[in-house]
Short mmCIF file of N, CA and C in Angstrom, two decimals:
data_model
loop_
_atom_site.label_atom_id
_atom_site.label_comp_id
_atom_site.label_asym_id
_atom_site.label_seq_id
_atom_site.Cartn_x
_atom_site.Cartn_y
_atom_site.Cartn_z
N MET D 1 111.32 -105.05 -84.07
CA MET D 1 110.60 -104.67 -85.39
C MET D 1 110.29 -105.91 -86.14
N GLU D 2 109.13 -105.84 -86.75
CA GLU D 2 108.57 -107.02 -87.55
C GLU D 2 109.46 -107.05 -88.88
N THR D 3 109.66 -108.27 -89.30
CA THR D 3 110.48 -108.54 -90.49
C THR D 3 109.91 -107.71 -91.67
N ARG D 4 108.58 -107.67 -91.91
CA ARG D 4 108.07 -106.92 -93.12
C ARG D 4 108.45 -105.46 -93.01
N GLU D 5 108.36 -104.80 -91.79
CA GLU D 5 108.73 -103.49 -91.70
C GLU D 5 110.19 -103.22 -91.94
N ALA D 6 111.05 -104.17 -91.35
CA ALA D 6 112.47 -104.00 -91.58
C ALA D 6 112.79 -104.17 -93.07
N ALA D 7 112.17 -105.11 -93.68
CA ALA D 7 112.48 -105.35 -95.16
C ALA D 7 111.99 -104.24 -96.07
N GLU D 8 110.85 -103.69 -95.69
CA GLU D 8 110.44 -102.54 -96.51
C GLU D 8 111.29 -101.31 -96.25
N ARG D 9 111.65 -101.13 -95.07
CA ARG D 9 112.71 -99.98 -94.82
C ARG D 9 114.01 -100.25 -95.63
N PHE D 10 114.52 -101.46 -95.53
CA PHE D 10 115.75 -101.88 -96.20
C PHE D 10 115.60 -101.60 -97.68
N VAL D 11 114.54 -102.06 -98.30
CA VAL D 11 114.39 -101.79 -99.77
C VAL D 11 114.22 -100.28 -100.09
N GLY D 12 113.50 -99.64 -99.30
CA GLY D 12 113.38 -98.12 -99.49
C GLY D 12 114.56 -97.41 -99.48
N VAL D 13 115.38 -97.69 -98.39
CA VAL D 13 116.64 -96.97 -98.20
C VAL D 13 117.63 -97.42 -99.35
N TRP D 14 117.68 -98.63 -99.65
CA TRP D 14 118.59 -99.05 -100.79
C TRP D 14 118.19 -98.37 -102.10
N ARG D 15 116.93 -98.35 -102.31
CA ARG D 15 116.47 -97.71 -103.61
C ARG D 15 117.05 -96.27 -103.69
N ARG D 16 116.84 -95.44 -102.68
CA ARG D 16 117.28 -94.02 -102.69
C ARG D 16 118.91 -93.90 -102.59
N ALA D 17 119.42 -94.68 -101.68
CA ALA D 17 120.78 -94.53 -101.36
C ALA D 17 121.73 -95.07 -102.35
N TRP D 18 121.28 -96.15 -103.02
CA TRP D 18 122.10 -96.65 -104.21
C TRP D 18 122.17 -95.60 -105.32
N ALA D 19 121.01 -95.01 -105.59
CA ALA D 19 120.98 -93.94 -106.67
C ALA D 19 121.86 -92.72 -106.37
N GLU D 20 122.09 -92.48 -105.07
CA GLU D 20 122.88 -91.36 -104.56
C GLU D 20 124.20 -91.78 -104.07
N HIS D 21 124.55 -93.01 -104.14
CA HIS D 21 125.85 -93.61 -103.63
C HIS D 21 126.02 -93.11 -102.12
N ASP D 22 124.97 -93.13 -101.31
CA ASP D 22 125.07 -92.74 -99.91
C ASP D 22 125.32 -93.98 -99.04
N VAL D 23 126.65 -94.23 -98.97
CA VAL D 23 127.16 -95.39 -98.18
C VAL D 23 126.72 -95.27 -96.66
N ASP D 24 126.74 -94.12 -96.19
CA ASP D 24 126.46 -94.00 -94.71
C ASP D 24 125.04 -94.40 -94.39
N ALA D 25 124.05 -94.00 -95.29
CA ALA D 25 122.66 -94.31 -95.16
C ALA D 25 122.48 -95.92 -95.27
N LEU D 26 123.19 -96.50 -96.15
CA LEU D 26 123.14 -97.91 -96.31
C LEU D 26 123.62 -98.75 -95.10
N LEU D 27 124.77 -98.20 -94.58
CA LEU D 27 125.40 -98.92 -93.39
C LEU D 27 124.49 -98.84 -92.27
N GLU D 28 123.72 -97.84 -92.09
CA GLU D 28 122.72 -97.71 -90.99
C GLU D 28 121.74 -98.88 -90.95
N LEU D 29 121.56 -99.58 -92.12
CA LEU D 29 120.65 -100.71 -92.16
C LEU D 29 121.15 -101.92 -91.55
N TYR D 30 122.47 -102.02 -91.35
CA TYR D 30 123.14 -103.29 -90.99
C TYR D 30 123.54 -103.23 -89.54
N ALA D 31 123.57 -104.39 -88.92
CA ALA D 31 124.15 -104.56 -87.60
C ALA D 31 125.68 -104.34 -87.65
N GLU D 32 126.19 -103.97 -86.57
CA GLU D 32 127.67 -103.82 -86.58
C GLU D 32 128.43 -104.96 -87.05
N ASN D 33 128.00 -106.22 -86.60
CA ASN D 33 128.79 -107.39 -87.02
C ASN D 33 128.05 -108.15 -87.98
N CYS D 34 127.51 -107.49 -88.94
CA CYS D 34 126.86 -108.11 -90.11
C CYS D 34 127.85 -108.91 -91.05
N VAL D 35 127.26 -109.74 -91.80
CA VAL D 35 127.98 -110.52 -92.81
C VAL D 35 127.23 -110.31 -94.15
N HIS D 36 128.08 -109.83 -95.11
CA HIS D 36 127.46 -109.58 -96.43
C HIS D 36 128.18 -110.36 -97.48
N ARG D 37 127.50 -111.19 -98.25
CA ARG D 37 128.08 -111.83 -99.35
C ARG D 37 127.67 -111.20 -100.71
N SER D 38 128.57 -110.68 -101.44
CA SER D 38 128.19 -109.87 -102.73
C SER D 38 128.03 -110.86 -103.84
N MET D 39 128.60 -112.00 -103.76
CA MET D 39 128.38 -112.97 -104.81
C MET D 39 128.62 -114.37 -104.08
N PRO D 40 128.00 -115.41 -104.58
CA PRO D 40 128.12 -116.68 -103.83
C PRO D 40 129.56 -117.24 -103.53
N PHE D 41 130.42 -117.05 -104.39
CA PHE D 41 131.79 -117.54 -104.24
C PHE D 41 132.91 -116.63 -103.82
N ARG D 42 132.48 -115.37 -103.53
CA ARG D 42 133.43 -114.41 -103.02
C ARG D 42 133.55 -114.48 -101.51
N ALA D 43 134.57 -114.09 -100.91
CA ALA D 43 134.74 -114.03 -99.52
C ALA D 43 133.70 -113.04 -98.93
N PRO D 44 133.13 -113.29 -97.82
CA PRO D 44 132.16 -112.40 -97.28
C PRO D 44 132.80 -111.09 -96.77
N HIS D 45 131.99 -110.02 -96.75
CA HIS D 45 132.36 -108.81 -96.11
C HIS D 45 131.86 -108.83 -94.67
N ARG D 46 132.77 -108.81 -93.70
CA ARG D 46 132.30 -108.97 -92.28
C ARG D 46 132.39 -107.56 -91.57
N GLY D 47 131.29 -107.21 -91.05
CA GLY D 47 131.18 -105.98 -90.24
C GLY D 47 130.88 -104.81 -91.23
N ARG D 48 130.43 -103.67 -90.57
CA ARG D 48 130.13 -102.47 -91.32
C ARG D 48 131.37 -101.90 -92.00
N GLY D 49 132.54 -102.06 -91.42
CA GLY D 49 133.71 -101.43 -91.99
C GLY D 49 134.02 -102.18 -93.26
N GLU D 50 134.07 -103.47 -93.40
CA GLU D 50 134.32 -104.15 -94.68
C GLU D 50 133.20 -103.92 -95.63
N LEU D 51 131.97 -103.89 -95.23
CA LEU D 51 130.86 -103.59 -96.14
C LEU D 51 131.00 -102.25 -96.71
N GLY D 52 131.29 -101.27 -95.90
CA GLY D 52 131.42 -99.88 -96.39
C GLY D 52 132.54 -99.74 -97.40
N ALA D 53 133.66 -100.39 -97.19
CA ALA D 53 134.74 -100.41 -98.12
C ALA D 53 134.27 -101.01 -99.48
N TYR D 54 133.56 -102.20 -99.44
CA TYR D 54 133.08 -102.80 -100.60
C TYR D 54 132.08 -101.83 -101.37
N LEU D 55 131.21 -101.23 -100.64
CA LEU D 55 130.20 -100.35 -101.33
C LEU D 55 130.90 -99.11 -101.99
N ARG D 56 131.82 -98.60 -101.31
CA ARG D 56 132.57 -97.41 -101.97
C ARG D 56 133.37 -97.87 -103.23
N TRP D 57 133.95 -99.03 -103.10
CA TRP D 57 134.70 -99.55 -104.30
C TRP D 57 133.62 -99.87 -105.39
N SER D 58 132.52 -100.49 -105.10
CA SER D 58 131.54 -100.78 -106.14
C SER D 58 130.91 -99.61 -106.83
N PHE D 59 130.78 -98.43 -106.09
CA PHE D 59 130.19 -97.30 -106.62
C PHE D 59 131.11 -96.44 -107.33
N ALA D 60 132.49 -96.71 -107.21
CA ALA D 60 133.47 -95.69 -107.70
C ALA D 60 133.35 -95.43 -109.22
N ALA D 61 133.08 -96.40 -110.08
CA ALA D 61 133.01 -96.21 -111.50
C ALA D 61 131.67 -96.19 -112.06
N GLU D 62 130.66 -96.09 -111.17
CA GLU D 62 129.27 -96.21 -111.58
C GLU D 62 128.49 -94.98 -111.45
N ARG D 63 127.80 -94.55 -112.56
CA ARG D 63 126.91 -93.40 -112.51
C ARG D 63 125.45 -93.96 -112.71
N VAL D 64 124.65 -93.93 -111.74
CA VAL D 64 123.34 -94.54 -111.64
C VAL D 64 122.39 -93.62 -112.39
N THR D 65 121.54 -94.22 -113.15
CA THR D 65 120.44 -93.45 -113.83
C THR D 65 119.06 -93.93 -113.33
N ASP D 66 118.94 -95.18 -112.79
CA ASP D 66 117.59 -95.63 -112.32
C ASP D 66 117.84 -96.79 -111.47
N VAL D 67 117.17 -96.90 -110.28
CA VAL D 67 117.13 -97.99 -109.37
C VAL D 67 115.75 -98.43 -109.10
N ARG D 68 115.53 -99.80 -109.20
CA ARG D 68 114.21 -100.28 -108.80
C ARG D 68 114.40 -101.57 -107.93
N PHE D 69 113.49 -101.62 -106.97
CA PHE D 69 113.38 -102.81 -106.14
C PHE D 69 111.98 -103.25 -106.12
N SER D 70 111.78 -104.53 -106.08
CA SER D 70 110.44 -105.11 -105.93
C SER D 70 110.02 -104.94 -104.44
N ALA D 71 108.74 -105.15 -104.19
CA ALA D 71 108.35 -105.25 -102.83
C ALA D 71 109.02 -106.45 -102.26
N PRO D 72 109.49 -106.47 -100.97
CA PRO D 72 110.04 -107.63 -100.44
C PRO D 72 109.07 -108.81 -100.14
N VAL D 73 109.59 -110.04 -100.36
CA VAL D 73 108.84 -111.13 -99.99
C VAL D 73 109.40 -111.67 -98.69
N VAL D 74 108.51 -111.80 -97.76
CA VAL D 74 109.01 -112.08 -96.29
C VAL D 74 108.70 -113.51 -96.01
N GLY D 75 109.72 -114.19 -95.50
CA GLY D 75 109.58 -115.57 -95.10
C GLY D 75 109.72 -115.71 -93.55
N ALA D 76 110.09 -116.82 -93.13
CA ALA D 76 110.20 -117.25 -91.70
C ALA D 76 111.60 -116.75 -91.16
N ASP D 77 111.74 -116.64 -89.82
CA ASP D 77 112.91 -116.46 -89.10
C ASP D 77 113.54 -115.19 -89.46
N GLY D 78 112.89 -114.04 -89.72
CA GLY D 78 113.51 -112.75 -90.05
C GLY D 78 114.13 -112.66 -91.42
N VAL D 79 113.73 -113.48 -92.33
CA VAL D 79 114.32 -113.49 -93.60
C VAL D 79 113.35 -112.87 -94.72
N ALA D 80 113.90 -112.10 -95.67
CA ALA D 80 113.12 -111.49 -96.73
C ALA D 80 114.04 -111.48 -97.92
N VAL D 81 113.34 -111.40 -99.12
CA VAL D 81 114.10 -111.33 -100.37
C VAL D 81 113.43 -110.23 -101.24
N ALA D 82 114.29 -109.55 -102.01
CA ALA D 82 113.65 -108.60 -102.98
C ALA D 82 114.58 -108.56 -104.28
N GLU D 83 113.88 -108.34 -105.31
CA GLU D 83 114.66 -108.24 -106.64
C GLU D 83 114.97 -106.84 -106.88
N PHE D 84 116.06 -106.56 -107.60
CA PHE D 84 116.48 -105.19 -107.96
C PHE D 84 117.00 -105.13 -109.41
N ARG D 85 116.88 -103.92 -109.91
CA ARG D 85 117.39 -103.60 -111.27
C ARG D 85 117.96 -102.24 -111.25
N VAL D 86 119.19 -102.08 -111.77
CA VAL D 86 119.86 -100.79 -111.79
C VAL D 86 120.45 -100.55 -113.18
N LEU D 87 120.02 -99.37 -113.69
CA LEU D 87 120.58 -98.82 -114.89
C LEU D 87 121.65 -97.86 -114.51
N SER D 88 122.77 -98.06 -115.23
CA SER D 88 123.87 -97.18 -114.92
C SER D 88 124.86 -96.98 -116.08
N GLU D 89 125.82 -96.19 -115.86
CA GLU D 89 126.93 -96.06 -116.80
C GLU D 89 128.14 -96.44 -116.07
N GLU D 90 128.90 -97.40 -116.61
CA GLU D 90 130.13 -97.76 -115.91
C GLU D 90 131.35 -97.44 -116.96
N ASP D 91 132.16 -96.54 -116.46
CA ASP D 91 133.21 -96.00 -117.37
C ASP D 91 132.61 -95.37 -118.68
N GLY D 92 131.54 -94.75 -118.61
CA GLY D 92 130.86 -94.21 -119.74
C GLY D 92 130.04 -95.05 -120.65
N ALA D 93 129.94 -96.34 -120.36
CA ALA D 93 129.14 -97.26 -121.14
C ALA D 93 127.92 -97.67 -120.48
N PRO D 94 126.74 -97.75 -121.08
CA PRO D 94 125.47 -98.16 -120.37
C PRO D 94 125.55 -99.59 -119.92
N ALA D 95 125.04 -99.82 -118.77
CA ALA D 95 125.02 -101.23 -118.22
C ALA D 95 123.69 -101.39 -117.38
N THR D 96 123.31 -102.64 -117.33
CA THR D 96 122.20 -102.98 -116.48
C THR D 96 122.64 -104.09 -115.50
N LEU D 97 122.39 -103.92 -114.27
CA LEU D 97 122.67 -104.88 -113.21
C LEU D 97 121.25 -105.45 -112.68
N ALA D 98 121.03 -106.63 -112.70
CA ALA D 98 119.73 -107.19 -112.21
C ALA D 98 120.06 -108.33 -111.24
N GLY D 99 119.30 -108.40 -110.16
CA GLY D 99 119.56 -109.50 -109.21
C GLY D 99 118.54 -109.49 -108.05
N CYS D 100 118.95 -110.23 -106.97
CA CYS D 100 118.10 -110.23 -105.82
C CYS D 100 118.96 -110.19 -104.60
N VAL D 101 118.43 -109.74 -103.46
CA VAL D 101 119.09 -109.71 -102.22
C VAL D 101 118.24 -110.55 -101.18
N PHE D 102 118.89 -111.37 -100.53
CA PHE D 102 118.34 -112.10 -99.36
C PHE D 102 118.82 -111.51 -98.06
N ALA D 103 118.00 -111.15 -97.18
CA ALA D 103 118.43 -110.50 -95.92
C ALA D 103 117.85 -111.18 -94.77
N ARG D 104 118.58 -111.23 -93.71
CA ARG D 104 118.03 -111.80 -92.38
C ARG D 104 118.13 -110.59 -91.37
N PHE D 105 116.97 -110.28 -90.71
CA PHE D 105 117.01 -109.13 -89.77
C PHE D 105 116.97 -109.60 -88.27
N ASP D 106 117.58 -108.82 -87.42
CA ASP D 106 117.56 -109.13 -86.02
C ASP D 106 116.29 -108.44 -85.48
N ALA D 107 116.02 -108.56 -84.17
CA ALA D 107 114.78 -108.05 -83.54
C ALA D 107 114.75 -106.48 -83.63
N ALA D 108 115.86 -105.81 -83.82
CA ALA D 108 115.87 -104.39 -83.89
C ALA D 108 115.64 -103.95 -85.37
N GLY D 109 115.56 -104.88 -86.32
CA GLY D 109 115.27 -104.56 -87.70
C GLY D 109 116.56 -104.27 -88.52
N LEU D 110 117.66 -104.65 -87.99
CA LEU D 110 118.93 -104.46 -88.65
C LEU D 110 119.37 -105.80 -89.43
N ALA D 111 119.92 -105.60 -90.58
CA ALA D 111 120.31 -106.73 -91.37
C ALA D 111 121.62 -107.36 -90.78
N VAL D 112 121.49 -108.64 -90.31
CA VAL D 112 122.64 -109.32 -89.76
C VAL D 112 123.39 -110.15 -90.79
N GLU D 113 122.67 -110.57 -91.83
CA GLU D 113 123.22 -111.39 -92.91
C GLU D 113 122.49 -111.05 -94.21
N THR D 114 123.31 -110.74 -95.22
CA THR D 114 122.72 -110.47 -96.60
C THR D 114 123.55 -111.24 -97.61
N ARG D 115 122.91 -111.63 -98.71
CA ARG D 115 123.52 -112.31 -99.77
C ARG D 115 122.90 -111.94 -101.10
N ASP D 116 123.74 -111.45 -102.03
CA ASP D 116 123.26 -110.95 -103.35
C ASP D 116 123.57 -112.10 -104.42
N TYR D 117 122.64 -112.07 -105.28
CA TYR D 117 122.84 -112.80 -106.65
C TYR D 117 122.48 -111.88 -107.70
N TRP D 118 123.52 -111.59 -108.61
CA TRP D 118 123.27 -110.63 -109.68
C TRP D 118 123.99 -110.92 -110.89
N HIS D 119 123.60 -110.19 -111.92
CA HIS D 119 124.26 -110.31 -113.23
C HIS D 119 124.21 -108.94 -114.01
N THR D 120 125.23 -108.67 -114.75
CA THR D 120 125.18 -107.45 -115.49
C THR D 120 125.26 -107.72 -116.97
N VAL D 121 124.74 -106.84 -117.69
CA VAL D 121 124.83 -106.91 -119.19
C VAL D 121 125.09 -105.50 -119.67
N GLU D 122 125.68 -105.43 -120.92
CA GLU D 122 125.89 -104.19 -121.56
C GLU D 122 124.60 -103.59 -122.05
N GLY D 123 124.41 -102.26 -121.97
CA GLY D 123 123.20 -101.58 -122.37
C GLY D 123 122.20 -101.60 -121.32
N HIS D 124 121.12 -100.84 -121.56
CA HIS D 124 120.03 -100.66 -120.62
C HIS D 124 118.94 -101.71 -121.11
N ARG D 125 118.60 -102.69 -120.20
CA ARG D 125 117.63 -103.72 -120.48
C ARG D 125 116.72 -103.99 -119.39
N GLU D 126 115.51 -104.43 -119.63
CA GLU D 126 114.61 -104.89 -118.59
C GLU D 126 114.74 -106.33 -118.51
N PRO D 127 114.69 -106.87 -117.25
CA PRO D 127 114.71 -108.42 -117.12
C PRO D 127 113.45 -109.00 -117.79
N GLU D 128 113.64 -110.25 -118.24
CA GLU D 128 112.49 -111.03 -118.92
C GLU D 128 111.61 -111.32 -117.87
N GLY D 129 110.25 -111.38 -118.20
CA GLY D 129 109.24 -111.83 -117.15
C GLY D 129 108.81 -110.75 -116.31
N ALA D 130 107.79 -110.99 -115.53
CA ALA D 130 107.22 -109.94 -114.65
C ALA D 130 106.98 -110.41 -113.30
N LEU D 131 107.74 -111.32 -112.77
CA LEU D 131 107.40 -111.90 -111.41
C LEU D 131 107.37 -110.76 -110.36
N PHE D 132 108.32 -109.85 -110.33
CA PHE D 132 108.24 -108.91 -109.40
C PHE D 132 108.04 -107.47 -109.81
N PHE D 133 108.62 -107.21 -111.08
CA PHE D 133 108.51 -105.90 -111.64
C PHE D 133 107.27 -105.59 -112.42
N GLY D 134 106.28 -106.45 -112.51
CA GLY D 134 105.18 -106.37 -113.34
C GLY D 134 104.25 -105.20 -113.26
#
């Protein structure tokens, strides 16, 4: 599978499945032996089992009201990046999570390595600038 096709599928499934907390749909995007880094200095989640546990934990206190992803930007060697923004309520308080995901895909179009960079703020806010969400 071409990187662009894999990245567009990845973003499309994440957009829908994050809003619905559909962990099974998300895990189908990843290779069995994937490595996911949820933040640069956290220990990585290795394999679908650890990733699934992390996603279930992350979604536990979150009620999503809106999920947006930019179109992916595709680079060399199976790598793509996309920006995301999620409006939610966490423990009843409005919050915004904004960040980006870097993904490397194998020939079958599965994510073998992903890394997120993100930040949360209280309330519902739009990121400044219009690089991807314009």
